[in-house]
mmCIF file of C-alpha atoms in Angstrom:
data_model
loop_
_atom_site.group_PDB
_atom_site.id
_atom_site.type_symbol
_atom_site.label_atom_id
_atom_site.label_comp_id
_atom_site.label_asym_id
_atom_site.label_seq_id
_atom_site.Cartn_x
_atom_site.Cartn_y
_atom_site.Cartn_z
ATOM 1 C CA GLY T 1 70.225 30.412 2.842
ATOM 2 C CA ASP T 2 70.244 32.876 5.294
ATOM 3 C CA GLY T 3 67.039 31.895 6.989
ATOM 4 C CA ASP T 4 64.765 34.572 5.404
ATOM 5 C CA THR T 5 61.108 33.600 5.222
ATOM 6 C CA THR T 6 57.966 34.668 3.483
ATOM 7 C CA ALA T 7 54.237 33.624 3.805
ATOM 8 C CA LEU T 8 51.806 32.363 1.252
ATOM 9 C CA SER T 9 48.858 34.789 0.236
ATOM 10 C CA ALA T 10 45.338 33.391 0.752
ATOM 11 C CA ASN T 11 43.991 30.226 -1.629
ATOM 12 C CA ALA T 12 47.923 29.699 -2.738
ATOM 13 C CA PHE T 13 47.654 26.204 -1.538
ATOM 14 C CA THR T 14 44.333 24.579 -1.274
ATOM 15 C CA ILE T 15 43.011 21.165 -0.711
ATOM 16 C CA GLN T 16 39.590 20.345 -2.218
ATOM 17 C CA VAL T 17 37.454 17.610 -0.556
ATOM 18 C CA GLU T 18 34.401 16.539 -2.461
ATOM 19 C CA ASP T 19 31.265 15.746 -0.425
ATOM 20 C CA ASP T 20 30.032 12.258 -0.352
ATOM 21 C CA VAL T 21 26.003 12.158 -0.901
ATOM 22 C CA PRO T 22 23.390 9.253 -0.289
ATOM 23 C CA VAL T 23 22.902 7.233 -3.282
ATOM 24 C CA GLN T 24 19.921 4.604 -4.050
ATOM 25 C CA VAL T 25 21.188 0.971 -4.101
ATOM 26 C CA SER T 26 20.050 0.494 -7.703
ATOM 27 C CA SER T 27 19.959 -3.381 -7.519
ATOM 28 C CA ALA T 28 17.817 -3.295 -4.301
ATOM 29 C CA ALA T 29 13.952 -3.354 -4.353
ATOM 30 C CA VAL T 30 11.358 -3.610 -1.280
ATOM 31 C CA THR T 31 7.924 -4.707 -1.731
ATOM 32 C CA GLY T 32 4.795 -5.353 0.947
ATOM 33 C CA TYR T 33 2.128 -7.471 0.464
ATOM 34 C CA VAL T 34 -1.801 -6.862 1.803
ATOM 35 C CA ASP T 35 -4.800 -9.037 1.094
ATOM 36 C CA GLU T 36 -8.217 -7.279 0.984
ATOM 37 C CA GLY T 37 -9.896 -10.435 1.931
ATOM 38 C CA TYR T 38 -8.555 -9.918 5.414
ATOM 39 C CA LEU T 39 -10.723 -6.437 5.893
ATOM 40 C CA SER T 40 -13.625 -6.983 8.450
ATOM 41 C CA ASN T 41 -16.136 -7.591 5.704
ATOM 42 C CA GLY T 42 -13.717 -9.533 3.358
ATOM 43 C CA ASN T 43 -14.067 -13.422 2.256
ATOM 44 C CA GLU T 44 -10.559 -14.843 2.816
ATOM 45 C CA SER T 45 -12.190 -16.967 5.476
ATOM 46 C CA LEU T 46 -14.853 -18.197 2.894
ATOM 47 C CA GLU T 47 -12.083 -19.262 0.253
ATOM 48 C CA THR T 48 -11.531 -23.033 0.109
ATOM 49 C CA VAL T 49 -8.695 -22.681 -2.707
ATOM 50 C CA ALA T 50 -5.422 -21.287 -1.604
ATOM 51 C CA ASP T 51 -3.643 -18.841 -3.932
ATOM 52 C CA SER T 52 0.388 -18.145 -4.087
ATOM 53 C CA PHE T 53 0.006 -14.390 -2.865
ATOM 54 C CA PRO T 54 2.303 -13.846 0.014
ATOM 55 C CA GLY T 55 -0.011 -11.396 1.836
ATOM 56 C CA THR T 56 -2.013 -12.790 4.966
ATOM 57 C CA SER T 57 -3.164 -9.612 6.672
ATOM 58 C CA THR T 58 -3.931 -5.760 5.975
ATOM 59 C CA VAL T 59 -0.962 -4.936 7.288
ATOM 60 C CA ALA T 60 2.511 -5.040 5.911
ATOM 61 C CA THR T 61 5.527 -3.837 7.785
ATOM 62 C CA GLY T 62 9.492 -3.930 6.683
ATOM 63 C CA SER T 63 12.138 -1.517 6.069
ATOM 64 C CA VAL T 64 13.162 0.398 3.102
ATOM 65 C CA SER T 65 16.955 1.301 4.723
ATOM 66 C CA SER T 66 18.179 -1.382 2.220
ATOM 67 C CA LEU T 67 17.366 0.926 -0.946
ATOM 68 C CA VAL T 68 19.930 3.519 0.331
ATOM 69 C CA SER T 69 23.701 4.181 1.378
ATOM 70 C CA PHE T 70 24.209 6.891 3.001
ATOM 71 C CA GLY T 71 28.049 7.116 2.457
ATOM 72 C CA ALA T 72 30.662 8.829 4.555
ATOM 73 C CA ASP T 73 28.530 11.550 6.276
ATOM 74 C CA GLY T 74 26.337 9.118 7.192
ATOM 75 C CA PRO T 75 22.148 8.854 7.886
ATOM 76 C CA ALA T 76 20.631 12.483 9.318
ATOM 77 C CA SER T 77 20.207 12.711 12.996
ATOM 78 C CA GLY T 78 16.768 10.219 13.442
ATOM 79 C CA GLY T 79 17.500 7.797 10.748
ATOM 80 C CA GLY T 80 17.840 9.867 7.833
ATOM 81 C CA PHE T 81 14.329 8.783 6.105
ATOM 82 C CA SER T 82 11.103 10.783 5.884
ATOM 83 C CA LEU T 83 8.285 11.421 3.745
ATOM 84 C CA SER T 84 7.746 13.877 1.248
ATOM 85 C CA THR T 85 4.819 16.162 1.369
ATOM 86 C CA ALA T 86 4.836 16.376 -2.575
ATOM 87 C CA THR T 87 2.280 13.524 -3.044
ATOM 88 C CA GLY T 88 1.385 14.376 -7.036
ATOM 89 C CA GLY T 89 3.423 11.274 -8.128
ATOM 90 C CA LEU T 90 1.109 8.741 -6.341
ATOM 91 C CA PRO T 91 -0.915 6.867 -8.289
ATOM 92 C CA SER T 92 -4.777 7.658 -8.431
ATOM 93 C CA LEU T 93 -6.889 5.062 -7.276
ATOM 94 C CA ALA T 94 -10.479 4.893 -5.818
ATOM 95 C CA HIS T 95 -12.735 2.827 -3.413
ATOM 96 C CA ASP T 96 -16.091 2.040 -5.163
ATOM 97 C CA GLY T 97 -15.625 4.821 -7.545
ATOM 98 C CA HIS T 98 -14.729 7.487 -4.786
ATOM 99 C CA ALA T 99 -11.305 9.112 -5.882
ATOM 100 C CA LEU T 100 -8.396 8.823 -3.111
ATOM 101 C CA SER T 101 -6.948 11.900 -2.084
ATOM 102 C CA TYR T 102 -3.312 12.115 -0.252
ATOM 103 C CA SER T 103 -2.232 13.760 2.635
ATOM 104 C CA VAL T 104 1.435 13.903 4.868
ATOM 105 C CA VAL T 105 1.785 14.947 7.940
ATOM 106 C CA GLY T 106 4.712 14.222 9.709
ATOM 107 C CA ASP T 107 5.912 10.278 9.165
ATOM 108 C CA THR T 108 2.480 9.436 8.133
ATOM 109 C CA LEU T 109 0.527 9.407 4.477
ATOM 110 C CA THR T 110 -3.180 8.794 5.000
ATOM 111 C CA ALA T 111 -5.316 8.236 1.631
ATOM 112 C CA THR T 112 -8.920 9.031 2.146
ATOM 113 C CA TYR T 113 -12.044 9.027 0.092
ATOM 114 C CA ASN T 114 -15.404 10.639 0.696
ATOM 115 C CA ASP T 115 -18.963 8.920 -0.292
ATOM 116 C CA GLY T 116 -20.609 11.878 1.502
ATOM 117 C CA SER T 117 -18.329 11.614 4.380
ATOM 118 C CA ASP T 118 -14.722 11.159 4.711
ATOM 119 C CA HIS T 119 -12.739 7.655 5.337
ATOM 120 C CA THR T 120 -9.834 6.295 5.371
ATOM 121 C CA ALA T 121 -8.393 3.867 2.951
ATOM 122 C CA PHE T 122 -5.344 3.161 3.889
ATOM 123 C CA THR T 123 -2.100 5.072 5.784
ATOM 124 C CA LEU T 124 1.847 4.716 5.252
ATOM 125 C CA VAL T 125 4.226 5.403 8.360
ATOM 126 C CA LEU T 126 7.539 5.803 7.909
ATOM 127 C CA ASN T 127 9.913 5.946 11.004
ATOM 128 C CA GLY T 128 13.513 7.780 10.646
ATOM 129 C CA ASN T 129 15.327 4.430 10.362
ATOM 130 C CA GLY T 130 13.795 3.133 7.570
ATOM 131 C CA THR T 131 11.273 0.824 8.936
ATOM 132 C CA TYR T 132 7.444 1.071 7.757
ATOM 133 C CA THR T 133 3.913 0.325 8.387
ATOM 134 C CA PHE T 134 1.288 -0.078 5.478
ATOM 135 C CA THR T 135 -2.265 -0.396 7.004
ATOM 136 C CA LEU T 136 -5.175 -1.079 4.518
ATOM 137 C CA ASP T 137 -8.451 0.067 5.950
ATOM 138 C CA ALA T 138 -10.453 -0.280 2.824
ATOM 139 C CA SER T 139 -10.803 -1.662 -0.314
ATOM 140 C CA ILE T 140 -9.586 -0.089 -3.615
ATOM 141 C CA ASP T 141 -10.645 -0.577 -7.153
ATOM 142 C CA HIS T 142 -9.027 -3.251 -9.508
ATOM 143 C CA GLY T 143 -8.843 -3.061 -13.203
ATOM 144 C CA ALA T 144 -9.094 -6.354 -13.854
ATOM 145 C CA LEU T 145 -11.547 -9.737 -12.904
ATOM 146 C CA GLY T 146 -10.513 -12.259 -10.378
ATOM 147 C CA GLU T 147 -8.122 -11.706 -7.511
ATOM 148 C CA ASP T 148 -5.549 -9.542 -9.364
ATOM 149 C CA ILE T 149 -2.828 -7.465 -7.886
ATOM 150 C CA THR T 150 -2.647 -3.622 -7.834
ATOM 151 C CA SER T 151 0.956 -2.056 -7.311
ATOM 152 C CA ILE T 152 0.984 0.883 -5.168
ATOM 153 C CA ASP T 153 4.464 2.926 -5.639
ATOM 154 C CA PHE T 154 5.440 4.909 -2.787
ATOM 155 C CA SER T 155 9.006 5.525 -4.389
ATOM 156 C CA SER T 156 8.237 9.149 -4.966
ATOM 157 C CA LEU T 157 7.574 9.991 -1.808
ATOM 158 C CA ILE T 158 10.934 8.523 0.242
ATOM 159 C CA VAL T 159 13.600 11.371 0.940
ATOM 160 C CA ALA T 160 16.696 10.067 2.214
ATOM 161 C CA THR T 161 18.727 12.503 4.164
ATOM 162 C CA ASP T 162 22.563 12.030 5.052
ATOM 163 C CA GLY T 163 24.507 13.718 8.103
ATOM 164 C CA ASP T 164 25.012 17.038 6.720
ATOM 165 C CA GLY T 165 21.782 17.717 4.843
ATOM 166 C CA ASP T 166 22.240 16.054 1.255
ATOM 167 C CA THR T 167 18.851 14.084 0.039
ATOM 168 C CA THR T 168 18.178 11.615 -2.751
ATOM 169 C CA ALA T 169 14.852 10.363 -3.949
ATOM 170 C CA LEU T 170 13.994 6.584 -5.199
ATOM 171 C CA SER T 171 13.395 5.608 -8.325
ATOM 172 C CA ALA T 172 10.290 4.450 -9.649
ATOM 173 C CA ASN T 173 9.036 0.728 -8.121
ATOM 174 C CA ALA T 174 12.014 0.704 -5.536
ATOM 175 C CA PHE T 175 9.214 0.974 -2.879
ATOM 176 C CA THR T 176 5.964 -0.716 -3.807
ATOM 177 C CA ILE T 177 2.812 -2.402 -1.954
ATOM 178 C CA GLN T 178 0.900 -4.867 -3.730
ATOM 179 C CA VAL T 179 -2.971 -5.198 -2.795
ATOM 180 C CA GLU T 180 -4.821 -8.370 -3.631
ATOM 181 C CA ASP T 181 -8.389 -7.899 -4.575
ATOM 182 C CA ASP T 182 -11.106 -9.694 -2.800
ATOM 183 C CA VAL T 183 -13.548 -11.750 -4.923
ATOM 184 C CA PRO T 184 -17.281 -12.962 -4.030
ATOM 185 C CA VAL T 185 -17.066 -16.521 -3.083
ATOM 186 C CA GLN T 186 -20.096 -19.232 -2.427
ATOM 187 C CA VAL T 187 -21.080 -19.721 0.915
ATOM 188 C CA GLY T 188 -20.347 -23.515 0.940
ATOM 189 C CA SER T 189 -22.860 -24.323 3.771
ATOM 190 C CA ALA T 190 -25.606 -22.296 2.623
ATOM 191 C CA ALA T 191 -28.596 -23.705 0.560
ATOM 192 C CA VAL T 192 -31.629 -21.591 -0.498
ATOM 193 C CA THR T 193 -34.952 -23.700 -1.854
ATOM 194 C CA GLY T 194 -38.078 -22.199 -3.082
ATOM 195 C CA TYR T 195 -41.686 -24.489 -3.367
ATOM 196 C CA VAL T 196 -44.495 -24.030 -5.796
ATOM 197 C CA ASP T 197 -47.593 -26.299 -5.714
ATOM 198 C CA GLU T 198 -49.047 -26.889 -9.251
ATOM 199 C CA GLY T 199 -52.452 -27.329 -7.016
ATOM 200 C CA TYR T 200 -52.796 -23.237 -7.095
ATOM 201 C CA LEU T 201 -52.731 -23.430 -10.836
ATOM 202 C CA SER T 202 -56.294 -21.601 -12.486
ATOM 203 C CA ASN T 203 -57.246 -25.221 -13.194
ATOM 204 C CA GLY T 204 -55.752 -26.882 -9.885
ATOM 205 C CA ASN T 205 -57.576 -28.873 -7.087
ATOM 206 C CA GLU T 206 -55.906 -27.138 -4.302
ATOM 207 C CA SER T 207 -58.937 -25.496 -3.211
ATOM 208 C CA LEU T 208 -60.637 -28.782 -3.215
ATOM 209 C CA GLU T 209 -58.350 -30.925 -1.204
ATOM 210 C CA THR T 210 -59.985 -31.836 2.179
ATOM 211 C CA VAL T 211 -56.474 -33.117 4.019
ATOM 212 C CA ALA T 212 -53.413 -30.347 4.074
ATOM 213 C CA ASP T 213 -50.252 -31.665 3.411
#
């Protein structure tokens, strides 16, 4: 009651603040679509029966931003999305029997094959804000007959980072690109005719004919 005071030693009174972290939106999924028929040597223009596959190009664009909630810290500077350099979670694919290999440099994944020289099969560019561009440059081998669909799961490659450096990865099949197989088609306007003449049989009369036909 006479006004004497004292101070508390360190940690006698504390407030603990739990960090918020980015989390995957479990109900969300993003899928892009490309069709091998639209490659420069593809047959899409020759097909006479339309299918229901939504891909109408060799390029798919979109955004994975709906897959992650960054929470209280917000996204990291630049948008928060990036590509991991760990490609071991990507599927084993091939072009004409030549296995694809993967590499990530900056914001770009490149899949290549070697048939005596190196060629690009496809690329995936992921911007910091989550927008992506997938470009198919060559066909990939499909496991079934007909215009079947191969789904490429890129989920393991996506990293989301919040404003204070916390990260989260995506579960399987959150971000996929579906590739429709191209198939051989008959050229409707083309016809091939071969000709034989019985007169050239061993007992035929071609050599005796005096008027050419």
